[in-house]
Amino acid sequence: MMKKYTFMIAILMFSIQLSFAADPAYQKAMGAQLEKLESAQTAEQLRDAANGFSRIAEMNQDEWLPNYYAALALINAGFRTEGLQAQDAFYHEAKALLEKTVQAHGE
């Protein structure tokens, strides 16, 4: 009986390991964009980070995180922008990304 549980735990651990290592290119691209997002100081830099996440999202349509981080970058860009119209443009774009993500991946 103990062998059965040990075997099941080993299978579970192996499947978790495979799921995390499924696409190293995706993980590398996300890591690079997260560093870019973290170091962004201006609205333009945040826009660049959002564009990078959007490109990742286009190539990995089954992943929801790139659109989430693109929206986060756009919201932060809105906070660092002067003028109500410019801020609203960032917020509307972020909202559209989040709605697209929710529709594609469910609530």
PDB file of C-alpha atoms in Angstrom:
ATOM      1  CA  MET A   1       0.000   0.000   0.000  1.00  0.00           C
ATOM      2  CA  MET A   2       2.846   2.376   0.821  1.00  0.00           C
ATOM      3  CA  LYS A   3       4.436   1.635  -2.559  1.00  0.00           C
ATOM      4  CA  LYS A   4       1.183   2.624  -4.253  1.00  0.00           C
ATOM      5  CA  TYR A   5       1.109   6.044  -2.531  1.00  0.00           C
ATOM      6  CA  THR A   6       4.791   6.610  -3.175  1.00  0.00           C
ATOM      7  CA  PHE A   7       4.312   5.771  -6.843  1.00  0.00           C
ATOM      8  CA  MET A   8       1.297   8.112  -7.096  1.00  0.00           C
ATOM      9  CA  ILE A   9       3.218  10.956  -5.458  1.00  0.00           C
ATOM     10  CA  ALA A  10       6.154  10.361  -7.813  1.00  0.00           C
ATOM     11  CA  ILE A  11       3.829  10.475 -10.834  1.00  0.00           C
ATOM     12  CA  LEU A  12       2.233  13.678  -9.537  1.00  0.00           C
ATOM     13  CA  MET A  13       5.617  15.331  -8.997  1.00  0.00           C
ATOM     14  CA  PHE A  14       6.777  14.263 -12.449  1.00  0.00           C
ATOM     15  CA  SER A  15       3.662  15.702 -14.117  1.00  0.00           C
ATOM     16  CA  ILE A  16       4.072  19.002 -12.242  1.00  0.00           C
ATOM     17  CA  GLN A  17       7.699  19.184 -13.350  1.00  0.00           C
ATOM     18  CA  LEU A  18       6.688  18.591 -16.979  1.00  0.00           C
ATOM     19  CA  SER A  19       4.027  21.283 -16.872  1.00  0.00           C
ATOM     20  CA  PHE A  20       6.484  23.892 -15.608  1.00  0.00           C
ATOM     21  CA  ALA A  21       9.139  22.960 -18.154  1.00  0.00           C
ATOM     22  CA  ALA A  22       6.685  22.721 -21.039  1.00  0.00           C
ATOM     23  CA  ASP A  23       7.847  25.824 -22.879  1.00  0.00           C
ATOM     24  CA  PRO A  24      11.189  27.287 -21.809  1.00  0.00           C
ATOM     25  CA  ALA A  25      11.009  29.947 -24.545  1.00  0.00           C
ATOM     26  CA  TYR A  26       7.739  31.242 -23.073  1.00  0.00           C
ATOM     27  CA  GLN A  27       9.207  31.305 -19.583  1.00  0.00           C
ATOM     28  CA  LYS A  28      12.336  33.099 -20.782  1.00  0.00           C
ATOM     29  CA  ALA A  29      10.318  35.706 -22.683  1.00  0.00           C
ATOM     30  CA  MET A  30       8.016  36.277 -19.712  1.00  0.00           C
ATOM     31  CA  GLY A  31      10.998  36.646 -17.385  1.00  0.00           C
ATOM     32  CA  ALA A  32      12.600  39.231 -19.647  1.00  0.00           C
ATOM     33  CA  GLN A  33       9.367  41.223 -19.938  1.00  0.00           C
ATOM     34  CA  LEU A  34       8.759  41.077 -16.181  1.00  0.00           C
ATOM     35  CA  GLU A  35      12.221  42.552 -15.625  1.00  0.00           C
ATOM     36  CA  LYS A  36      11.406  45.260 -18.167  1.00  0.00           C
ATOM     37  CA  LEU A  37       8.111  45.977 -16.387  1.00  0.00           C
ATOM     38  CA  GLU A  38       9.792  46.138 -12.998  1.00  0.00           C
ATOM     39  CA  SER A  39      12.445  48.599 -14.161  1.00  0.00           C
ATOM     40  CA  ALA A  40      10.073  50.832 -16.171  1.00  0.00           C
ATOM     41  CA  GLN A  41       9.979  54.414 -14.943  1.00  0.00           C
ATOM     42  CA  THR A  42       8.052  56.264 -17.657  1.00  0.00           C
ATOM     43  CA  ALA A  43       4.776  55.767 -19.476  1.00  0.00           C
ATOM     44  CA  GLU A  44       6.741  55.029 -22.679  1.00  0.00           C
ATOM     45  CA  GLN A  45       8.742  52.281 -20.994  1.00  0.00           C
ATOM     46  CA  LEU A  46       5.544  50.812 -19.577  1.00  0.00           C
ATOM     47  CA  ARG A  47       3.985  50.938 -23.057  1.00  0.00           C
ATOM     48  CA  ASP A  48       7.016  49.044 -24.417  1.00  0.00           C
ATOM     49  CA  ALA A  49       6.618  46.406 -21.707  1.00  0.00           C
ATOM     50  CA  ALA A  50       2.894  46.095 -22.496  1.00  0.00           C
ATOM     51  CA  ASN A  51       3.686  45.659 -26.191  1.00  0.00           C
ATOM     52  CA  GLY A  52       6.167  42.904 -25.337  1.00  0.00           C
ATOM     53  CA  PHE A  53       3.578  41.082 -23.244  1.00  0.00           C
ATOM     54  CA  SER A  54       1.055  41.452 -26.069  1.00  0.00           C
ATOM     55  CA  ARG A  55       3.476  39.823 -28.514  1.00  0.00           C
ATOM     56  CA  ILE A  56       3.962  36.942 -26.080  1.00  0.00           C
ATOM     57  CA  ALA A  57       0.174  36.627 -25.728  1.00  0.00           C
ATOM     58  CA  GLU A  58      -0.245  36.404 -29.498  1.00  0.00           C
ATOM     59  CA  MET A  59       2.246  33.550 -29.681  1.00  0.00           C
ATOM     60  CA  ASN A  60       0.836  31.740 -26.613  1.00  0.00           C
ATOM     61  CA  GLN A  61      -2.904  32.147 -26.858  1.00  0.00           C
ATOM     62  CA  ASP A  62      -3.547  29.465 -24.253  1.00  0.00           C
ATOM     63  CA  GLU A  63      -1.778  31.561 -21.582  1.00  0.00           C
ATOM     64  CA  TRP A  64      -3.598  34.344 -19.743  1.00  0.00           C
ATOM     65  CA  LEU A  65      -0.670  35.892 -17.857  1.00  0.00           C
ATOM     66  CA  PRO A  66       0.814  37.896 -20.755  1.00  0.00           C
ATOM     67  CA  ASN A  67      -2.445  39.819 -21.261  1.00  0.00           C
ATOM     68  CA  TYR A  68      -2.757  40.346 -17.514  1.00  0.00           C
ATOM     69  CA  TYR A  69       0.723  41.856 -17.299  1.00  0.00           C
ATOM     70  CA  ALA A  70       0.155  43.918 -20.463  1.00  0.00           C
ATOM     71  CA  ALA A  71      -2.965  45.381 -18.841  1.00  0.00           C
ATOM     72  CA  LEU A  72      -1.076  46.009 -15.598  1.00  0.00           C
ATOM     73  CA  ALA A  73       1.633  47.878 -17.503  1.00  0.00           C
ATOM     74  CA  LEU A  74      -0.971  49.987 -19.309  1.00  0.00           C
ATOM     75  CA  ILE A  75      -2.749  50.848 -16.066  1.00  0.00           C
ATOM     76  CA  ASN A  76       0.546  51.944 -14.523  1.00  0.00           C
ATOM     77  CA  ALA A  77       1.305  53.964 -17.664  1.00  0.00           C
ATOM     78  CA  GLY A  78      -2.035  55.696 -17.199  1.00  0.00           C
ATOM     79  CA  PHE A  79      -1.051  56.714 -13.667  1.00  0.00           C
ATOM     80  CA  ARG A  80       2.170  58.228 -15.007  1.00  0.00           C
ATOM     81  CA  THR A  81       0.508  60.175 -17.800  1.00  0.00           C
ATOM     82  CA  GLU A  82      -0.754  63.737 -17.695  1.00  0.00           C
ATOM     83  CA  GLY A  83      -4.145  64.550 -19.116  1.00  0.00           C
ATOM     84  CA  LEU A  84      -7.439  62.807 -18.716  1.00  0.00           C
ATOM     85  CA  GLN A  85      -7.753  61.725 -22.356  1.00  0.00           C
ATOM     86  CA  ALA A  86      -4.318  60.094 -22.397  1.00  0.00           C
ATOM     87  CA  GLN A  87      -5.043  58.312 -19.127  1.00  0.00           C
ATOM     88  CA  ASP A  88      -8.408  57.098 -20.381  1.00  0.00           C
ATOM     89  CA  ALA A  89      -6.808  55.726 -23.538  1.00  0.00           C
ATOM     90  CA  PHE A  90      -4.443  53.581 -21.455  1.00  0.00           C
ATOM     91  CA  TYR A  91      -7.273  52.415 -19.183  1.00  0.00           C
ATOM     92  CA  HIS A  92      -9.588  51.516 -22.063  1.00  0.00           C
ATOM     93  CA  GLU A  93      -6.840  49.520 -23.755  1.00  0.00           C
ATOM     94  CA  ALA A  94      -6.120  47.680 -20.495  1.00  0.00           C
ATOM     95  CA  LYS A  95      -9.819  46.947 -20.020  1.00  0.00           C
ATOM     96  CA  ALA A  96     -10.070  45.553 -23.558  1.00  0.00           C
ATOM     97  CA  LEU A  97      -7.121  43.212 -22.899  1.00  0.00           C
ATOM     98  CA  LEU A  98      -8.652  41.955 -19.670  1.00  0.00           C
ATOM     99  CA  GLU A  99     -12.045  41.411 -21.280  1.00  0.00           C
ATOM    100  CA  LYS A 100     -10.382  39.514 -24.124  1.00  0.00           C
ATOM    101  CA  THR A 101      -8.592  37.323 -21.601  1.00  0.00           C
ATOM    102  CA  VAL A 102     -11.746  36.611 -19.614  1.00  0.00           C
ATOM    103  CA  GLN A 103     -13.650  35.678 -22.776  1.00  0.00           C
ATOM    104  CA  ALA A 104     -10.874  33.380 -23.963  1.00  0.00           C
ATOM    105  CA  HIS A 105     -10.218  31.656 -20.639  1.00  0.00           C
ATOM    106  CA  GLY A 106     -13.494  31.952 -18.764  1.00  0.00           C
ATOM    107  CA  GLU A 107     -14.179  33.669 -15.501  1.00  0.00           C
TER     108      GLU A 107
END
